[in-house]
Amino acid sequence: MPSSLSGRSGLAGCGEMKPPLLQLCNPRYLPTWIGLGVLRLLSLLPLPVLYRTGTVLGDLMQKVIPSRHHIAERNIRLCFPEKSSADVTAMVRENLRNTARMFLYTGFFWWASRARLDQAIRVSGSEVLDEALRDGRGVIILAPHFVGLELGGIYLSAGYQGVSVYQRSRNPVLDFFMLKSRQRFGAKLIERKSDMKRLVRAIRQGQPCYYLPDQDPGPRRAVFAPFFGIPTATWPVLGRLARLARAQVIPCTTCILADGKGLEMVFDSPLADFPTGNPADDAARMNRAVESCVRRFPLQYFWVHKRFKTRPSGSPDLYT
């Protein structure tokens, strides 16, 4: 597909996994229904309006949710020690605004028509993905947690018959709507807990996989690899998945454009000499690729997540 959503038709997904109607109508989920209704209304607004609203909401977040402000500030100070206090303060403020915009844009991602999405999206480097698919090898899109991350799965499903790994929500109402919205252009979704063979088979069949591996996996499943020079708990799955699927790994960044002018996806060159066969080396290579993306777009990364929560044995807590 070139640089829009108007490409090949999608592939029927893995089913919408509909929960029982009575479960969806349980009064305990009334707040979820109200929240979804608000998102649906927000989806009708122009992006510049949502963008400006995100500015106000992000500034409010600093006061109303100080814990997230603290996490973002701590992460940015750890990763950019060369920045002055004034620079860090400005970065945190704009990052929280972008985080608020991400939530306000959710309704747009979930309900916008293909034509409206096509008008809002810019794509850079789509020829990298096209060339990789022409080579006949599988493709894994390494997608760090940037504020426009919902965009990537939609783009791939609409134009490339893409497949995504899906984390089921404990809230059946939210789960139902997330699935329905992400599958509306034909996405194939595979649960994270599902057999990896299904995912490997899909990638080998030419379906690019949208994969987001850069959050803290906890101590039981992590390997520690450098991220901005800090030993960081890292999922060790990407190298193994690339080896089993015989796939190239292409980093991809998804960003919100200034002033509500839309969103941008940037595809980089495939990782060279990957996988190595060594889980620790593969995790380090993946983190270097993510770090490179973050350094280019530092205000768009999901800094409100405790990326350094799990520490090596004997290491201090970085968030106290």
Short mmCIF file of C-alpha atoms in Angstrom, two decimals:
data_model
loop_
_atom_site.label_atom_id
_atom_site.label_comp_id
_atom_site.label_asym_id
_atom_site.label_seq_id
_atom_site.Cartn_x
_atom_site.Cartn_y
_atom_site.Cartn_z
CA MET A 1 0.00 0.00 0.00
CA PRO A 2 1.36 3.46 -0.74
CA SER A 3 0.80 6.20 1.84
CA SER A 4 -2.89 5.88 2.64
CA LEU A 5 -5.54 3.50 3.92
CA SER A 6 -7.09 3.06 0.50
CA GLY A 7 -5.28 -0.11 -0.48
CA ARG A 8 -5.96 -3.80 -0.52
CA SER A 9 -8.96 -5.17 1.25
CA GLY A 10 -8.47 -6.54 4.73
CA LEU A 11 -8.65 -10.11 5.94
CA ALA A 12 -11.49 -11.34 8.10
CA GLY A 13 -10.27 -11.33 11.67
CA CYS A 14 -10.36 -13.98 14.31
CA GLY A 15 -13.99 -13.21 15.18
CA GLU A 16 -15.37 -10.57 17.46
CA MET A 17 -15.50 -12.91 20.48
CA LYS A 18 -18.81 -11.40 21.58
CA PRO A 19 -19.62 -11.72 25.28
CA PRO A 20 -23.18 -12.61 26.35
CA LEU A 21 -25.60 -9.69 26.02
CA LEU A 22 -26.56 -9.87 29.70
CA GLN A 23 -22.93 -9.47 30.65
CA LEU A 24 -22.64 -6.31 28.57
CA CYS A 25 -25.80 -4.90 30.17
CA ASN A 26 -24.66 -5.47 33.75
CA PRO A 27 -25.20 -2.19 35.71
CA ARG A 28 -21.66 -2.37 37.05
CA TYR A 29 -20.45 -1.41 33.56
CA LEU A 30 -22.59 1.74 33.32
CA PRO A 31 -19.54 4.02 33.80
CA THR A 32 -17.84 2.22 30.90
CA TRP A 33 -20.88 2.78 28.67
CA ILE A 34 -20.91 6.47 29.61
CA GLY A 35 -17.20 6.76 28.87
CA LEU A 36 -17.64 5.08 25.50
CA GLY A 37 -20.52 7.42 24.72
CA VAL A 38 -18.27 10.40 25.42
CA LEU A 39 -15.57 8.92 23.17
CA ARG A 40 -18.14 8.40 20.42
CA LEU A 41 -19.18 12.05 20.62
CA LEU A 42 -15.56 13.18 20.66
CA SER A 43 -14.93 11.15 17.50
CA LEU A 44 -17.24 13.53 15.63
CA LEU A 45 -15.15 16.60 16.47
CA PRO A 46 -12.41 17.93 14.17
CA LEU A 47 -8.89 16.91 15.19
CA PRO A 48 -7.76 20.53 15.79
CA VAL A 49 -10.50 20.85 18.43
CA LEU A 50 -9.40 17.61 20.10
CA TYR A 51 -5.79 18.74 19.93
CA ARG A 52 -6.49 22.03 21.70
CA THR A 53 -8.70 20.28 24.24
CA GLY A 54 -5.78 17.93 24.91
CA THR A 55 -3.63 20.93 25.77
CA VAL A 56 -6.05 21.96 28.51
CA LEU A 57 -6.61 18.39 29.72
CA GLY A 58 -2.88 17.65 29.79
CA ASP A 59 -2.21 20.73 31.92
CA LEU A 60 -5.00 19.61 34.23
CA MET A 61 -3.46 16.12 34.49
CA GLN A 62 -0.35 17.60 36.10
CA LYS A 63 -2.47 18.76 39.04
CA VAL A 64 -5.18 16.09 39.19
CA ILE A 65 -2.93 13.04 38.61
CA PRO A 66 0.40 14.05 40.18
CA SER A 67 1.59 10.43 40.27
CA ARG A 68 1.66 10.26 36.46
CA HIS A 69 3.40 13.62 36.32
CA HIS A 70 6.03 12.25 38.69
CA ILE A 71 6.53 9.08 36.62
CA ALA A 72 6.90 11.01 33.37
CA GLU A 73 9.31 13.49 34.93
CA ARG A 74 11.40 10.72 36.48
CA ASN A 75 11.58 8.76 33.23
CA ILE A 76 12.64 11.80 31.23
CA ARG A 77 15.28 12.81 33.79
CA LEU A 78 16.70 9.28 33.74
CA CYS A 79 16.81 9.07 29.95
CA PHE A 80 17.93 12.63 29.23
CA PRO A 81 20.32 13.52 32.08
CA GLU A 82 21.92 16.20 29.89
CA LYS A 83 18.69 18.24 29.88
CA SER A 84 18.33 21.20 32.22
CA SER A 85 15.53 21.34 34.79
CA ALA A 86 13.72 23.89 32.64
CA ASP A 87 14.00 21.62 29.60
CA VAL A 88 12.69 18.63 31.55
CA THR A 89 9.75 20.65 32.88
CA ALA A 90 8.83 21.73 29.35
CA MET A 91 9.20 18.17 28.01
CA VAL A 92 6.99 16.73 30.74
CA ARG A 93 4.32 19.38 30.17
CA GLU A 94 4.13 18.72 26.43
CA ASN A 95 4.31 14.95 26.90
CA LEU A 96 1.33 15.00 29.26
CA ARG A 97 -0.53 17.11 26.72
CA ASN A 98 0.23 14.52 24.04
CA THR A 99 -0.89 11.75 26.39
CA ALA A 100 -4.19 13.55 26.92
CA ARG A 101 -4.54 14.00 23.16
CA MET A 102 -3.96 10.27 22.73
CA PHE A 103 -6.99 9.50 24.90
CA LEU A 104 -9.12 12.14 23.20
CA TYR A 105 -8.18 10.73 19.80
CA THR A 106 -9.27 7.22 20.82
CA GLY A 107 -12.81 7.76 19.55
CA PHE A 108 -11.39 8.97 16.24
CA PHE A 109 -9.30 5.81 15.91
CA TRP A 110 -12.22 3.55 16.82
CA TRP A 111 -15.05 5.10 14.81
CA ALA A 112 -13.67 7.29 12.00
CA SER A 113 -14.49 6.24 8.46
CA ARG A 114 -11.77 5.01 6.15
CA ALA A 115 -12.02 8.24 4.13
CA ARG A 116 -11.59 10.41 7.21
CA LEU A 117 -8.65 8.34 8.44
CA ASP A 118 -7.06 8.54 5.02
CA GLN A 119 -7.25 12.33 5.09
CA ALA A 120 -5.64 12.51 8.54
CA ILE A 121 -2.72 10.11 8.11
CA ARG A 122 0.71 10.76 6.65
CA VAL A 123 3.04 7.84 6.08
CA SER A 124 6.80 8.04 5.66
CA GLY A 125 8.82 5.03 4.55
CA SER A 126 5.94 2.85 3.36
CA GLU A 127 8.24 1.73 0.55
CA VAL A 128 10.36 -0.03 3.20
CA LEU A 129 7.39 -2.17 4.19
CA ASP A 130 6.36 -2.77 0.58
CA GLU A 131 9.86 -3.89 -0.39
CA ALA A 132 10.12 -6.20 2.61
CA LEU A 133 6.83 -7.87 1.69
CA ARG A 134 7.93 -8.23 -1.94
CA ASP A 135 11.00 -10.12 -0.73
CA GLY A 136 8.64 -12.88 0.37
CA ARG A 137 9.82 -12.92 3.97
CA GLY A 138 7.63 -12.30 6.96
CA VAL A 139 7.50 -8.82 8.48
CA ILE A 140 7.22 -7.78 12.11
CA ILE A 141 6.51 -4.11 12.78
CA LEU A 142 8.35 -3.11 15.95
CA ALA A 143 6.00 -0.46 17.33
CA PRO A 144 7.10 1.27 20.54
CA HIS A 145 4.44 2.76 22.79
CA PHE A 146 4.05 6.17 21.20
CA VAL A 147 0.89 8.23 21.58
CA GLY A 148 -0.41 7.31 18.12
CA LEU A 149 -0.02 3.55 18.60
CA GLU A 150 -3.69 2.74 17.83
CA LEU A 151 -3.08 4.07 14.33
CA GLY A 152 -0.59 1.37 13.36
CA GLY A 153 -2.88 -1.61 13.69
CA ILE A 154 -5.66 0.18 11.79
CA TYR A 155 -3.29 1.15 8.97
CA LEU A 156 -1.96 -2.40 8.58
CA SER A 157 -5.39 -4.03 8.73
CA ALA A 158 -6.88 -1.67 6.15
CA GLY A 159 -4.13 -1.98 3.60
CA TYR A 160 -1.93 -4.97 4.32
CA GLN A 161 -4.11 -7.69 5.87
CA GLY A 162 -2.12 -7.18 9.06
CA VAL A 163 -2.19 -9.17 12.27
CA SER A 164 -1.83 -7.80 15.80
CA VAL A 165 -1.21 -9.29 19.21
CA TYR A 166 -4.12 -8.48 21.50
CA GLN A 167 -4.27 -8.19 25.31
CA ARG A 168 -7.79 -9.05 26.51
CA SER A 169 -9.33 -6.53 28.90
CA ARG A 170 -10.98 -7.61 32.15
CA ASN A 171 -13.88 -5.31 31.31
CA PRO A 172 -16.08 -7.15 28.76
CA VAL A 173 -17.76 -3.95 27.50
CA LEU A 174 -14.44 -2.24 26.83
CA ASP A 175 -13.06 -5.47 25.39
CA PHE A 176 -16.00 -5.81 23.00
CA PHE A 177 -15.66 -2.28 21.64
CA MET A 178 -11.88 -2.46 21.32
CA LEU A 179 -12.17 -5.65 19.30
CA LYS A 180 -15.00 -4.33 17.16
CA SER A 181 -13.19 -1.09 16.34
CA ARG A 182 -9.84 -2.71 15.62
CA GLN A 183 -11.43 -5.37 13.41
CA ARG A 184 -13.65 -3.07 11.39
CA PHE A 185 -11.21 -3.00 8.46
CA GLY A 186 -10.46 -6.71 8.63
CA ALA A 187 -7.72 -6.96 11.26
CA LYS A 188 -6.70 -10.37 12.47
CA LEU A 189 -6.19 -10.28 16.25
CA ILE A 190 -4.43 -12.99 18.21
CA GLU A 191 -4.54 -13.01 22.00
CA ARG A 192 -1.23 -12.59 23.77
CA LYS A 193 -1.86 -15.80 25.73
CA SER A 194 -2.66 -17.73 22.56
CA ASP A 195 -0.37 -20.32 21.00
CA MET A 196 2.54 -18.55 19.28
CA LYS A 197 2.19 -20.98 16.36
CA ARG A 198 -0.87 -19.08 15.12
CA LEU A 199 1.08 -15.84 15.05
CA VAL A 200 4.10 -17.42 13.37
CA ARG A 201 1.88 -18.99 10.72
CA ALA A 202 0.16 -15.67 9.98
CA ILE A 203 3.50 -13.87 9.58
CA ARG A 204 4.85 -16.60 7.30
CA GLN A 205 1.72 -16.24 5.16
CA GLY A 206 2.62 -12.63 4.44
CA GLN A 207 0.58 -10.81 7.07
CA PRO A 208 2.72 -8.09 8.70
CA CYS A 209 2.54 -8.29 12.48
CA TYR A 210 2.08 -5.13 14.56
CA TYR A 211 4.03 -5.85 17.74
CA LEU A 212 4.42 -3.63 20.83
CA PRO A 213 6.99 -5.19 23.18
CA ASP A 214 8.44 -2.21 25.08
CA GLN A 215 6.65 -2.28 28.43
CA ASP A 216 7.79 -3.78 31.71
CA PRO A 217 7.04 -7.55 31.66
CA GLY A 218 7.70 -8.08 35.37
CA PRO A 219 10.55 -10.04 36.95
CA ARG A 220 9.46 -13.56 36.00
CA ARG A 221 9.62 -13.16 32.22
CA ALA A 222 12.18 -10.40 31.77
CA VAL A 223 15.74 -10.23 30.57
CA PHE A 224 17.66 -7.09 31.45
CA ALA A 225 19.00 -5.07 28.55
CA PRO A 226 20.21 -1.46 28.31
CA PHE A 227 17.67 1.23 27.46
CA PHE A 228 19.10 4.74 27.56
CA GLY A 229 22.03 3.18 29.44
CA ILE A 230 19.79 1.77 32.18
CA PRO A 231 19.40 -2.01 32.76
CA THR A 232 15.73 -2.43 31.82
CA ALA A 233 13.35 -5.38 32.16
CA THR A 234 12.62 -6.36 28.57
CA TRP A 235 10.40 -8.90 26.83
CA PRO A 236 12.71 -11.53 25.25
CA VAL A 237 10.16 -12.61 22.62
CA LEU A 238 10.93 -10.54 19.52
CA GLY A 239 14.11 -12.38 18.54
CA ARG A 240 12.51 -15.77 18.93
CA LEU A 241 9.41 -14.71 17.00
CA ALA A 242 11.52 -13.28 14.16
CA ARG A 243 13.55 -16.49 13.99
CA LEU A 244 10.54 -18.81 13.95
CA ALA A 245 8.68 -16.68 11.39
CA ARG A 246 11.82 -16.01 9.33
CA ALA A 247 10.80 -12.37 9.49
CA GLN A 248 12.41 -8.99 9.05
CA VAL A 249 11.83 -6.50 11.87
CA ILE A 250 10.91 -2.93 10.85
CA PRO A 251 10.74 -0.21 13.54
CA CYS A 252 7.75 2.10 13.26
CA THR A 253 6.86 5.33 15.05
CA THR A 254 3.30 6.70 15.32
CA CYS A 255 2.98 10.38 16.23
CA ILE A 256 0.36 13.09 16.63
CA LEU A 257 1.05 16.07 14.36
CA ALA A 258 1.07 19.58 15.79
CA ASP A 259 -2.07 21.72 15.83
CA GLY A 260 -4.36 18.79 15.08
CA LYS A 261 -3.10 18.40 11.52
CA GLY A 262 -3.38 14.63 11.71
CA LEU A 263 -1.07 11.75 12.51
CA GLU A 264 2.13 10.36 11.07
CA MET A 265 3.60 6.88 10.75
CA VAL A 266 7.33 6.54 10.10
CA PHE A 267 8.79 3.21 8.96
CA ASP A 268 12.55 2.76 9.40
CA SER A 269 14.93 0.34 7.70
CA PRO A 270 14.75 -3.31 8.86
CA LEU A 271 17.04 -4.26 11.74
CA ALA A 272 20.31 -5.60 10.37
CA ASP A 273 21.71 -8.94 11.59
CA PHE A 274 18.61 -9.71 13.61
CA PRO A 275 17.90 -12.04 15.32
CA THR A 276 21.25 -13.10 16.73
CA GLY A 277 20.05 -16.26 18.44
CA ASN A 278 20.94 -14.88 21.87
CA PRO A 279 17.89 -13.59 23.83
CA ALA A 280 19.90 -10.99 25.77
CA ASP A 281 21.60 -9.66 22.63
CA ASP A 282 18.28 -9.56 20.78
CA ALA A 283 16.65 -7.66 23.65
CA ALA A 284 19.52 -5.16 23.64
CA ARG A 285 19.22 -4.70 19.87
CA MET A 286 15.48 -4.16 20.17
CA ASN A 287 15.96 -1.58 22.93
CA ARG A 288 18.51 0.30 20.83
CA ALA A 289 15.98 0.49 18.01
CA VAL A 290 13.27 1.75 20.38
CA GLU A 291 15.69 4.26 21.89
CA SER A 292 16.53 5.59 18.44
CA CYS A 293 12.83 6.19 17.77
CA VAL A 294 12.35 7.87 21.14
CA ARG A 295 15.31 10.21 20.65
CA ARG A 296 13.76 11.46 17.42
CA PHE A 297 10.30 12.00 18.94
CA PRO A 298 10.86 12.30 22.72
CA LEU A 299 7.64 14.21 23.42
CA GLN A 300 5.48 11.51 21.83
CA TYR A 301 6.58 8.50 23.90
CA PHE A 302 4.37 7.00 26.62
CA TRP A 303 6.48 8.26 29.51
CA VAL A 304 3.67 7.92 32.07
CA HIS A 305 4.38 4.16 32.19
CA LYS A 306 6.87 2.89 34.80
CA ARG A 307 9.30 1.56 32.21
CA PHE A 308 11.97 0.95 34.87
CA LYS A 309 9.71 -0.57 37.53
CA THR A 310 11.32 -4.03 37.62
CA ARG A 311 14.94 -3.74 38.75
CA PRO A 312 17.84 -6.21 38.82
CA SER A 313 18.33 -7.89 42.17
CA GLY A 314 19.82 -5.47 44.67
CA SER A 315 19.09 -2.36 42.59
CA PRO A 316 17.15 0.55 44.14
CA ASP A 317 13.64 1.57 43.15
CA LEU A 318 13.95 4.37 40.60
CA TYR A 319 10.54 5.91 41.34
CA THR A 320 10.77 6.58 45.08
#
